[in-house]
């Protein structure tokens, strides 16, 4: 084998967003002649094989290609149904159950399949392992080769307590410790205490698995984490304009504005590879002839499968005097769109972002960074769980949009938020400047260059 050709293994969380954050890096390394491999716990592929990447199931004893099945799709529907109950609960109940059940199941997967991960590493023989996950696999450390981390969620969880920032995934105000109202202050402090208690339950269990079961170092406590920082490279994704720039950047971490999945080809290689820049979306004739601004409803791969939620939003937006493109999700056949709407099961989101006047979104970090990259001129963020709350809060604090509760808001609240954002010309001006900054080569290719440089040094 060519001594310069390296094998890079990507181990993301089994979610579309966490995979999307790795695609540009994997594609770029593939174009540079390296072997690229993805490893998943749940059956998924997402077109990775078509791009030339190897994709394997880590729960088997052999190297078996990972592909979605009808059983895995039914399991996904069941997960959405169960999580839908949590999403409608109180903020703290949502957090508690997401941690105990959601993160807890991730930890159990790692504990259950640890021997198979070790087996896969010895079969694949990676020269570098890239992780975008909330938990470390002991086999990665014991394998003894370089490994790097990507953190594609909001960076709030990377900050230590001395930065005086709010606990992550609750969407509390950034200045939460300066709140004057004693009842609100006591409520927030109670939240923070409960967050520490719930996270510590899982921390102690997983830390024992690592330290006693595998003789590894204890996990970090501040910030509390279920994974170590890499000694080689740690990269997180967040636009400069949303970042917590009034406090120091997280130690050992490099921030990138975005990791757009089409930005794999470096400028000096442009003549060798096909330009993957998505063209502007061709607006359907049904919407072209209607009046009003063009709005994109995109609630993410999980929430778009919640039929009751999608029906609720569509029912309210049907009263809006604007046009809507709707990413309908996996259950698209189970509900109808209003006359002022057009949609499909899945849409080329990057193309759609180039033609819209506003987005109504769950606030997932990939969607937010993609919107910033294309200068989408306004946001109404409807968070569902986890760091989506933090992103929604930052969008509102930075006066780039509004935060709205999709489960409990009144129709007038949602519609007035849309009109307020559309009517604020300063948002459009600021987002255009952000687009220009983020698309400069030094920002556009920052993540790709970091990983290309790391692989070149192996």
Tab-separated table of C-alpha atoms in Angstrom:
chain	number	residue	atom	x	y	z
A	1	UNK	CA	0.000	0.000	0.000
A	2	UNK	CA	1.138	3.542	-0.752
A	3	UNK	CA	3.022	4.740	2.348
A	4	UNK	CA	1.334	8.120	2.003
A	5	UNK	CA	-2.153	6.624	1.904
A	6	UNK	CA	-3.674	6.577	5.373
A	7	UNK	CA	-6.820	4.999	6.765
A	8	UNK	CA	-9.054	7.427	8.649
A	9	UNK	CA	-11.928	6.024	10.693
A	10	UNK	CA	-14.904	8.247	11.539
A	11	UNK	CA	-17.006	7.325	14.573
A	12	UNK	CA	-19.942	9.738	14.862
A	13	UNK	CA	-23.080	9.613	16.922
A	14	UNK	CA	-25.773	7.791	14.953
A	15	UNK	CA	-27.591	10.983	13.953
A	16	UNK	CA	-27.756	12.856	10.658
A	17	UNK	CA	-26.351	16.090	12.095
A	18	UNK	CA	-23.285	14.450	13.590
A	19	UNK	CA	-22.617	12.634	10.318
A	20	UNK	CA	-23.040	15.817	8.263
A	21	UNK	CA	-20.350	17.541	10.322
A	22	UNK	CA	-17.841	14.921	9.151
A	23	UNK	CA	-18.716	14.645	5.459
A	24	UNK	CA	-16.604	17.521	4.126
A	25	UNK	CA	-13.574	16.267	6.051
A	26	UNK	CA	-14.079	12.671	4.916
A	27	UNK	CA	-14.691	13.717	1.303
A	28	UNK	CA	-11.589	15.903	1.293
A	29	UNK	CA	-9.401	13.132	2.698
A	30	UNK	CA	-10.847	10.718	0.133
A	31	UNK	CA	-10.005	13.175	-2.656
A	32	UNK	CA	-6.459	13.379	-1.291
A	33	UNK	CA	-6.097	9.623	-1.807
A	34	UNK	CA	-6.760	8.353	1.697
A	35	UNK	CA	-9.026	5.504	2.754
A	36	UNK	CA	-12.070	6.702	4.706
A	37	UNK	CA	-14.273	4.490	6.872
A	38	UNK	CA	-17.420	5.148	8.939
A	39	UNK	CA	-18.582	2.991	11.842
A	40	UNK	CA	-22.148	3.053	13.244
A	41	UNK	CA	-24.045	1.361	16.067
A	42	UNK	CA	-27.446	1.716	14.355
A	43	UNK	CA	-27.983	0.737	10.697
A	44	UNK	CA	-27.446	3.849	8.599
A	45	UNK	CA	-25.530	4.956	5.535
A	46	UNK	CA	-26.880	8.249	4.190
A	47	UNK	CA	-25.237	7.888	0.793
A	48	UNK	CA	-21.747	7.562	2.275
A	49	UNK	CA	-21.036	4.376	0.311
A	50	UNK	CA	-21.970	6.141	-2.929
A	51	UNK	CA	-19.285	8.731	-2.161
A	52	UNK	CA	-16.665	5.989	-1.924
A	53	UNK	CA	-16.489	5.712	1.864
A	54	UNK	CA	-16.564	2.326	3.560
A	55	UNK	CA	-19.442	2.072	6.053
A	56	UNK	CA	-19.620	-0.697	8.650
A	57	UNK	CA	-21.862	-1.912	11.451
A	58	UNK	CA	-19.905	-1.976	14.697
A	59	UNK	CA	-22.276	-4.453	16.407
A	60	UNK	CA	-21.183	-7.450	14.302
A	61	UNK	CA	-18.143	-9.722	14.549
A	62	UNK	CA	-17.234	-9.265	10.881
A	63	UNK	CA	-16.940	-6.198	8.637
A	64	UNK	CA	-20.582	-5.929	7.559
A	65	UNK	CA	-21.756	-2.926	5.529
A	66	UNK	CA	-24.178	-0.732	7.461
A	67	UNK	CA	-27.478	-0.171	5.647
A	68	UNK	CA	-30.884	0.988	6.932
A	69	UNK	CA	-33.538	-1.732	7.087
A	70	UNK	CA	-37.305	-1.680	7.485
A	71	UNK	CA	-36.772	-2.795	11.079
A	72	UNK	CA	-34.409	0.103	11.765
A	73	UNK	CA	-36.898	2.558	10.237
A	74	UNK	CA	-39.662	1.180	12.475
A	75	UNK	CA	-37.340	1.548	15.457
A	76	UNK	CA	-36.747	5.186	14.433
A	77	UNK	CA	-40.519	5.802	14.414
A	78	UNK	CA	-40.767	4.266	17.876
A	79	UNK	CA	-37.950	6.484	19.157
A	80	UNK	CA	-39.669	9.593	17.779
A	81	UNK	CA	-42.910	8.511	19.458
A	82	UNK	CA	-41.233	8.031	22.824
A	83	UNK	CA	-39.156	11.196	22.594
A	84	UNK	CA	-42.222	13.172	21.546
A	85	UNK	CA	-43.597	12.661	25.055
A	86	UNK	CA	-40.398	14.088	26.549
A	87	UNK	CA	-40.362	17.067	24.196
A	88	UNK	CA	-43.779	18.141	25.478
A	89	UNK	CA	-42.791	17.897	29.138
A	90	UNK	CA	-41.286	20.635	31.281
A	91	UNK	CA	-37.812	21.947	30.490
A	92	UNK	CA	-36.213	20.104	33.410
A	93	UNK	CA	-38.103	16.852	32.838
A	94	UNK	CA	-37.018	17.000	29.205
A	95	UNK	CA	-33.389	17.398	30.290
A	96	UNK	CA	-33.548	14.659	32.933
A	97	UNK	CA	-35.053	12.057	30.635
A	98	UNK	CA	-32.878	13.029	27.665
A	99	UNK	CA	-29.835	12.476	29.900
A	100	UNK	CA	-30.975	9.323	31.662
A	101	UNK	CA	-32.663	7.656	28.702
A	102	UNK	CA	-31.049	9.207	25.614
A	103	UNK	CA	-27.450	9.563	26.767
A	104	UNK	CA	-27.852	6.524	28.994
A	105	UNK	CA	-28.658	4.339	25.981
A	106	UNK	CA	-25.553	5.644	24.180
A	107	UNK	CA	-23.408	4.648	27.161
A	108	UNK	CA	-25.019	1.204	27.262
A	109	UNK	CA	-24.305	0.686	23.553
A	110	UNK	CA	-20.623	1.410	24.132
A	111	UNK	CA	-20.439	-0.890	27.155
A	112	UNK	CA	-22.270	-3.669	25.307
A	113	UNK	CA	-20.238	-3.548	22.092
A	114	UNK	CA	-16.808	-2.559	23.422
A	115	UNK	CA	-15.242	-5.903	22.455
A	116	UNK	CA	-16.586	-5.541	18.919
A	117	UNK	CA	-15.181	-2.008	18.649
A	118	UNK	CA	-11.790	-3.419	19.589
A	119	UNK	CA	-12.241	-6.124	16.947
A	120	UNK	CA	-13.249	-3.593	14.280
A	121	UNK	CA	-10.232	-1.396	14.962
A	122	UNK	CA	-7.930	-4.348	14.435
A	123	UNK	CA	-9.734	-5.267	11.205
A	124	UNK	CA	-9.888	-1.725	9.791
A	125	UNK	CA	-6.428	-0.710	11.085
A	126	UNK	CA	-6.986	3.078	11.116
A	127	UNK	CA	-4.053	5.484	11.257
A	128	UNK	CA	-6.360	8.169	12.677
A	129	UNK	CA	-9.732	7.961	14.429
A	130	UNK	CA	-12.109	10.948	14.321
A	131	UNK	CA	-14.898	11.035	16.906
A	132	UNK	CA	-18.030	13.200	17.016
A	133	UNK	CA	-19.699	11.561	19.987
A	134	UNK	CA	-20.589	12.360	23.607
A	135	UNK	CA	-18.841	9.223	24.925
A	136	UNK	CA	-15.351	7.803	24.514
A	137	UNK	CA	-14.918	4.183	23.446
A	138	UNK	CA	-12.126	2.645	25.572
A	139	UNK	CA	-10.882	0.681	22.565
A	140	UNK	CA	-9.998	3.959	20.841
A	141	UNK	CA	-7.587	4.921	23.628
A	142	UNK	CA	-6.144	1.429	24.000
A	143	UNK	CA	-5.628	1.064	20.249
A	144	UNK	CA	-2.720	3.471	20.598
A	145	UNK	CA	-3.068	5.473	17.372
A	146	UNK	CA	-3.817	9.217	17.095
A	147	UNK	CA	-7.432	10.243	17.556
A	148	UNK	CA	-9.197	13.572	17.161
A	149	UNK	CA	-12.471	15.040	18.382
A	150	UNK	CA	-15.125	17.059	16.636
A	151	UNK	CA	-17.853	18.669	18.712
A	152	UNK	CA	-20.673	19.639	16.377
A	153	UNK	CA	-23.153	20.747	19.050
A	154	UNK	CA	-23.329	24.135	20.772
A	155	UNK	CA	-19.992	24.749	22.549
A	156	UNK	CA	-21.648	25.803	25.808
A	157	UNK	CA	-20.934	22.374	27.328
A	158	UNK	CA	-17.190	22.822	26.677
A	159	UNK	CA	-16.862	25.772	29.055
A	160	UNK	CA	-15.775	25.347	32.709
A	161	UNK	CA	-17.799	26.795	35.589
A	162	UNK	CA	-15.364	29.685	36.063
A	163	UNK	CA	-16.702	31.197	32.837
A	164	UNK	CA	-20.013	31.804	34.678
A	165	UNK	CA	-22.037	30.583	31.711
A	166	UNK	CA	-25.370	28.789	32.205
A	167	UNK	CA	-25.606	24.993	32.259
A	168	UNK	CA	-25.817	23.614	28.734
A	169	UNK	CA	-28.954	22.345	26.961
A	170	UNK	CA	-31.488	24.421	28.935
A	171	UNK	CA	-31.484	27.616	26.884
A	172	UNK	CA	-31.002	29.870	29.910
A	173	UNK	CA	-29.916	33.503	29.403
A	174	UNK	CA	-26.171	33.970	29.025
A	175	UNK	CA	-26.274	36.525	31.875
A	176	UNK	CA	-28.201	34.119	34.110
A	177	UNK	CA	-26.107	34.914	37.198
A	178	UNK	CA	-26.893	38.620	36.891
A	179	UNK	CA	-30.678	38.215	36.950
A	180	UNK	CA	-32.122	40.594	39.560
A	181	UNK	CA	-35.506	38.960	40.157
A	182	UNK	CA	-34.968	36.676	43.192
A	183	UNK	CA	-37.542	34.065	42.117
A	184	UNK	CA	-36.067	33.729	38.636
A	185	UNK	CA	-32.529	33.646	40.024
A	186	UNK	CA	-33.479	30.908	42.505
A	187	UNK	CA	-35.181	28.940	39.717
A	188	UNK	CA	-32.082	29.069	37.513
A	189	UNK	CA	-29.782	28.124	40.383
A	190	UNK	CA	-32.068	25.179	41.155
A	191	UNK	CA	-31.848	24.118	37.527
A	192	UNK	CA	-28.049	24.229	37.640
A	193	UNK	CA	-27.927	22.120	40.796
A	194	UNK	CA	-30.275	19.518	39.321
A	195	UNK	CA	-28.268	19.413	36.082
A	196	UNK	CA	-25.113	18.588	38.029
A	197	UNK	CA	-26.912	15.876	40.016
A	198	UNK	CA	-28.376	14.157	36.955
A	199	UNK	CA	-25.168	14.354	34.925
A	200	UNK	CA	-23.178	13.009	37.885
A	201	UNK	CA	-25.319	9.842	37.971
A	202	UNK	CA	-24.248	8.923	34.448
A	203	UNK	CA	-20.723	10.281	34.965
A	204	UNK	CA	-20.063	7.974	37.926
A	205	UNK	CA	-21.361	4.908	36.080
A	206	UNK	CA	-19.376	5.555	32.908
A	207	UNK	CA	-16.270	6.719	34.768
A	208	UNK	CA	-16.219	3.429	36.695
A	209	UNK	CA	-16.530	1.543	33.401
A	210	UNK	CA	-13.418	3.362	32.136
A	211	UNK	CA	-11.260	3.489	35.267
A	212	UNK	CA	-12.084	0.155	36.913
A	213	UNK	CA	-13.093	-1.885	33.885
A	214	UNK	CA	-10.434	-0.601	31.482
A	215	UNK	CA	-7.784	1.007	33.730
A	216	UNK	CA	-8.086	4.383	31.961
A	217	UNK	CA	-7.766	7.862	33.431
A	218	UNK	CA	-10.758	9.467	35.177
A	219	UNK	CA	-13.044	11.580	33.027
A	220	UNK	CA	-12.872	15.378	33.309
A	221	UNK	CA	-15.121	16.957	35.944
A	222	UNK	CA	-15.047	20.625	34.907
A	223	UNK	CA	-16.610	20.751	32.473
A	224	UNK	CA	-18.160	17.400	33.312
A	225	UNK	CA	-17.805	15.126	30.306
A	226	UNK	CA	-18.095	11.488	29.280
A	227	UNK	CA	-15.159	11.779	26.890
A	228	UNK	CA	-11.604	13.102	27.129
A	229	UNK	CA	-10.168	15.940	25.101
A	230	UNK	CA	-7.903	14.572	22.403
A	231	UNK	CA	-4.152	15.173	22.811
A	232	UNK	CA	-3.974	15.582	18.999
A	233	UNK	CA	-6.812	17.834	17.782
A	234	UNK	CA	-10.141	19.123	19.111
A	235	UNK	CA	-12.410	21.126	16.791
A	236	UNK	CA	-15.819	22.577	17.576
A	237	UNK	CA	-18.284	24.165	15.169
A	238	UNK	CA	-20.027	27.470	15.910
A	239	UNK	CA	-20.341	30.785	14.076
A	240	UNK	CA	-18.259	33.594	15.530
A	241	UNK	CA	-21.339	35.806	15.842
A	242	UNK	CA	-23.062	33.341	18.190
A	243	UNK	CA	-20.020	32.295	20.196
A	244	UNK	CA	-19.532	33.234	23.853
A	245	UNK	CA	-16.737	35.628	22.975
A	246	UNK	CA	-16.933	37.574	26.248
A	247	UNK	CA	-15.238	34.638	28.016
A	248	UNK	CA	-12.064	32.716	27.075
A	249	UNK	CA	-12.354	30.048	24.387
A	250	UNK	CA	-12.466	26.472	25.733
A	251	UNK	CA	-8.948	25.229	26.443
A	252	UNK	CA	-7.476	22.847	23.847
A	253	UNK	CA	-10.246	23.607	21.338
A	254	UNK	CA	-10.215	25.269	17.911
A	255	UNK	CA	-13.426	26.906	16.701
A	256	UNK	CA	-14.583	26.652	13.087
A	257	UNK	CA	-17.543	28.645	11.796
A	258	UNK	CA	-18.984	25.688	9.909
A	259	UNK	CA	-18.229	22.269	8.480
A	260	UNK	CA	-20.452	22.484	5.430
A	261	UNK	CA	-20.767	19.093	3.795
A	262	UNK	CA	-20.109	20.461	0.286
A	263	UNK	CA	-16.882	22.307	1.156
A	264	UNK	CA	-14.465	19.419	0.651
A	265	UNK	CA	-12.404	20.639	-2.302
A	266	UNK	CA	-9.600	23.066	-1.471
A	267	UNK	CA	-9.083	25.962	-3.925
A	268	UNK	CA	-5.830	24.564	-5.340
A	269	UNK	CA	-7.625	21.294	-6.188
A	270	UNK	CA	-10.674	22.877	-7.827
A	271	UNK	CA	-9.710	21.774	-11.340
A	272	UNK	CA	-9.427	18.120	-10.296
A	273	UNK	CA	-12.866	17.603	-8.809
A	274	UNK	CA	-16.482	18.428	-9.557
A	275	UNK	CA	-17.801	21.636	-7.979
A	276	UNK	CA	-20.296	20.525	-5.316
A	277	UNK	CA	-21.681	23.988	-4.571
A	278	UNK	CA	-25.462	23.477	-4.539
A	279	UNK	CA	-27.433	25.553	-7.057
A	280	UNK	CA	-30.256	27.781	-5.812
A	281	UNK	CA	-33.466	25.819	-5.318
A	282	UNK	CA	-35.936	25.985	-8.195
A	283	UNK	CA	-39.052	27.379	-6.521
A	284	UNK	CA	-42.091	25.253	-7.473
A	285	UNK	CA	-44.643	26.872	-9.776
A	286	UNK	CA	-47.310	26.525	-7.082
A	287	UNK	CA	-45.386	28.965	-4.884
A	288	UNK	CA	-43.953	31.231	-7.576
A	289	UNK	CA	-47.376	32.592	-8.431
A	290	UNK	CA	-48.357	33.300	-4.819
A	291	UNK	CA	-47.667	36.542	-2.899
A	292	UNK	CA	-45.634	36.924	0.276
A	293	UNK	CA	-42.160	36.135	1.525
A	294	UNK	CA	-40.646	32.673	1.088
A	295	UNK	CA	-40.201	30.767	4.356
A	296	UNK	CA	-38.585	27.367	4.952
A	297	UNK	CA	-40.000	25.068	7.657
A	298	UNK	CA	-37.228	22.633	8.586
A	299	UNK	CA	-37.565	20.879	11.947
A	300	UNK	CA	-34.774	18.324	11.614
A	301	UNK	CA	-34.665	14.573	11.053
A	302	UNK	CA	-36.205	13.717	14.438
A	303	UNK	CA	-38.857	16.378	15.032
A	304	UNK	CA	-40.108	16.293	11.438
A	305	UNK	CA	-41.207	12.725	12.170
A	306	UNK	CA	-43.513	13.964	14.951
A	307	UNK	CA	-46.804	14.089	13.036
A	308	UNK	CA	-48.738	15.890	15.775
A	309	UNK	CA	-46.099	18.616	15.946
A	310	UNK	CA	-45.977	19.063	12.179
A	311	UNK	CA	-49.781	19.257	12.006
A	312	UNK	CA	-49.780	21.871	14.763
A	313	UNK	CA	-47.224	24.074	13.030
A	314	UNK	CA	-48.859	23.724	9.627
A	315	UNK	CA	-52.254	24.585	11.076
A	316	UNK	CA	-50.911	27.857	12.462
A	317	UNK	CA	-48.790	28.717	9.434
A	318	UNK	CA	-51.782	28.198	7.152
A	319	UNK	CA	-53.055	31.536	8.534
A	320	UNK	CA	-49.826	33.312	7.534
A	321	UNK	CA	-49.821	35.551	4.402
A	322	UNK	CA	-46.519	34.083	3.210
A	323	UNK	CA	-45.335	31.060	1.198
A	324	UNK	CA	-43.763	27.983	2.751
A	325	UNK	CA	-41.375	25.272	1.610
A	326	UNK	CA	-41.759	22.367	4.050
A	327	UNK	CA	-39.315	19.569	4.798
A	328	UNK	CA	-42.021	17.052	5.680
A	329	UNK	CA	-39.888	14.259	7.119
A	330	UNK	CA	-40.292	10.473	7.203
A	331	UNK	CA	-44.034	10.552	7.943
A	332	UNK	CA	-44.868	12.896	5.083
A	333	UNK	CA	-47.789	10.742	3.945
A	334	UNK	CA	-49.602	11.148	7.264
A	335	UNK	CA	-50.537	14.814	6.975
A	336	UNK	CA	-51.585	17.443	4.448
A	337	UNK	CA	-50.018	20.798	3.660
A	338	UNK	CA	-51.987	24.048	3.500
A	339	UNK	CA	-52.614	25.865	0.175
A	340	UNK	CA	-49.766	28.320	0.865
A	341	UNK	CA	-47.262	25.452	1.142
A	342	UNK	CA	-45.251	23.036	-0.954
A	343	UNK	CA	-43.123	20.255	0.470
A	344	UNK	CA	-41.517	16.852	0.136
A	345	UNK	CA	-40.239	14.058	2.370
A	346	UNK	CA	-36.672	15.305	2.093
A	347	UNK	CA	-35.323	18.446	0.439
A	348	UNK	CA	-31.873	19.670	-0.684
A	349	UNK	CA	-31.559	21.975	2.306
A	350	UNK	CA	-28.426	23.797	1.168
A	351	UNK	CA	-30.123	24.749	-2.099
A	352	UNK	CA	-33.291	25.881	-0.327
A	353	UNK	CA	-31.324	28.096	2.076
A	354	UNK	CA	-30.094	30.140	-0.890
A	355	UNK	CA	-33.553	31.386	-1.905
A	356	UNK	CA	-35.539	31.962	1.309
A	357	UNK	CA	-36.393	35.059	3.340
A	358	UNK	CA	-36.674	33.304	6.715
A	359	UNK	CA	-36.312	29.864	8.267
A	360	UNK	CA	-38.432	28.259	10.970
A	361	UNK	CA	-36.167	25.609	12.436
A	362	UNK	CA	-35.574	23.355	15.429
A	363	UNK	CA	-32.186	25.009	15.901
A	364	UNK	CA	-29.901	22.044	15.326
A	365	UNK	CA	-26.294	23.167	15.128
A	366	UNK	CA	-25.733	21.976	11.553
A	367	UNK	CA	-28.808	23.809	10.304
A	368	UNK	CA	-27.845	26.978	12.178
A	369	UNK	CA	-24.303	27.014	10.794
A	370	UNK	CA	-25.553	26.265	7.278
A	371	UNK	CA	-27.985	29.183	7.527
A	372	UNK	CA	-25.197	31.507	8.639
A	373	UNK	CA	-22.973	30.335	5.795
A	374	UNK	CA	-25.644	31.222	3.240
A	375	UNK	CA	-26.744	34.392	5.014
A	376	UNK	CA	-30.366	33.384	5.624
A	377	UNK	CA	-31.909	36.745	6.591
A	378	UNK	CA	-33.892	35.741	9.653
A	379	UNK	CA	-34.718	32.968	12.122
A	380	UNK	CA	-37.651	31.741	14.143
A	381	UNK	CA	-36.137	28.967	16.247
A	382	UNK	CA	-38.497	26.367	17.742
A	383	UNK	CA	-36.226	24.197	19.932
A	384	UNK	CA	-37.193	20.626	20.731
A	385	UNK	CA	-34.439	19.355	23.042
A	386	UNK	CA	-30.766	19.541	24.028
A	387	UNK	CA	-28.490	22.250	22.564
A	388	UNK	CA	-31.304	23.470	20.328
A	389	UNK	CA	-32.472	25.476	23.354
A	390	UNK	CA	-29.049	27.109	23.653
A	391	UNK	CA	-28.929	27.960	19.955
A	392	UNK	CA	-32.418	29.460	20.106
A	393	UNK	CA	-31.383	31.576	23.078
A	394	UNK	CA	-28.233	32.819	21.342
A	395	UNK	CA	-30.139	33.710	18.157
A	396	UNK	CA	-32.550	35.807	20.213
A	397	UNK	CA	-29.842	37.364	22.401
A	398	UNK	CA	-27.856	38.356	19.326
A	399	UNK	CA	-31.023	39.885	17.814
A	400	UNK	CA	-30.954	37.701	14.707
A	401	UNK	CA	-34.347	36.117	15.259
A	402	UNK	CA	-36.924	34.902	17.742
A	403	UNK	CA	-37.249	31.880	19.997
A	404	UNK	CA	-40.705	30.253	20.079
A	405	UNK	CA	-41.967	27.146	21.918
A	406	UNK	CA	-43.431	24.959	19.135
A	407	UNK	CA	-45.542	22.841	21.483
A	408	UNK	CA	-47.207	25.512	23.602
A	409	UNK	CA	-47.087	28.806	21.693
A	410	UNK	CA	-50.277	30.552	20.650
A	411	UNK	CA	-50.902	31.073	16.956
A	412	UNK	CA	-50.564	34.841	17.367
A	413	UNK	CA	-47.157	34.434	19.046
A	414	UNK	CA	-45.723	32.415	16.166
A	415	UNK	CA	-47.197	34.607	13.439
A	416	UNK	CA	-46.123	37.851	15.119
A	417	UNK	CA	-42.574	36.481	15.557
A	418	UNK	CA	-42.442	35.793	11.825
A	419	UNK	CA	-43.604	39.309	10.957
A	420	UNK	CA	-41.218	40.913	13.444
A	421	UNK	CA	-38.182	39.133	12.012
A	422	UNK	CA	-39.209	39.731	8.404
A	423	UNK	CA	-39.689	43.415	9.169
A	424	UNK	CA	-36.236	43.900	10.713
A	425	UNK	CA	-33.968	45.024	7.861
A	426	UNK	CA	-30.918	45.088	10.151
A	427	UNK	CA	-31.005	41.283	10.377
A	428	UNK	CA	-30.749	40.963	6.602
A	429	UNK	CA	-27.822	43.416	6.523
A	430	UNK	CA	-25.978	41.634	9.325
A	431	UNK	CA	-26.555	38.169	7.873
A	432	UNK	CA	-25.220	39.276	4.494
A	433	UNK	CA	-22.021	40.466	6.201
A	434	UNK	CA	-21.802	37.168	8.086
A	435	UNK	CA	-22.206	35.247	4.816
A	436	UNK	CA	-19.359	37.175	3.212
A	437	UNK	CA	-17.063	36.571	6.193
A	438	UNK	CA	-17.827	32.854	6.521
A	439	UNK	CA	-17.320	32.203	2.803
A	440	UNK	CA	-13.802	33.619	2.775
A	441	UNK	CA	-11.383	30.729	2.059
A	442	UNK	CA	-9.617	30.985	5.421
A	443	UNK	CA	-12.955	30.373	7.183
A	444	UNK	CA	-14.661	28.164	4.604
A	445	UNK	CA	-11.923	25.503	4.558
A	446	UNK	CA	-10.589	25.839	8.100
A	447	UNK	CA	-11.814	22.457	9.387
A	448	UNK	CA	-10.776	20.599	6.238
A	449	UNK	CA	-7.269	22.085	6.380
A	450	UNK	CA	-6.864	21.196	10.061
A	451	UNK	CA	-7.566	17.535	9.356
A	452	UNK	CA	-5.621	17.408	6.106
A	453	UNK	CA	-2.612	18.812	7.975
A	454	UNK	CA	-3.036	16.306	10.800
A	455	UNK	CA	-3.184	13.347	8.397
A	456	UNK	CA	-0.179	14.642	6.457
A	457	UNK	CA	1.868	14.494	9.674
A	458	UNK	CA	1.023	10.861	10.438
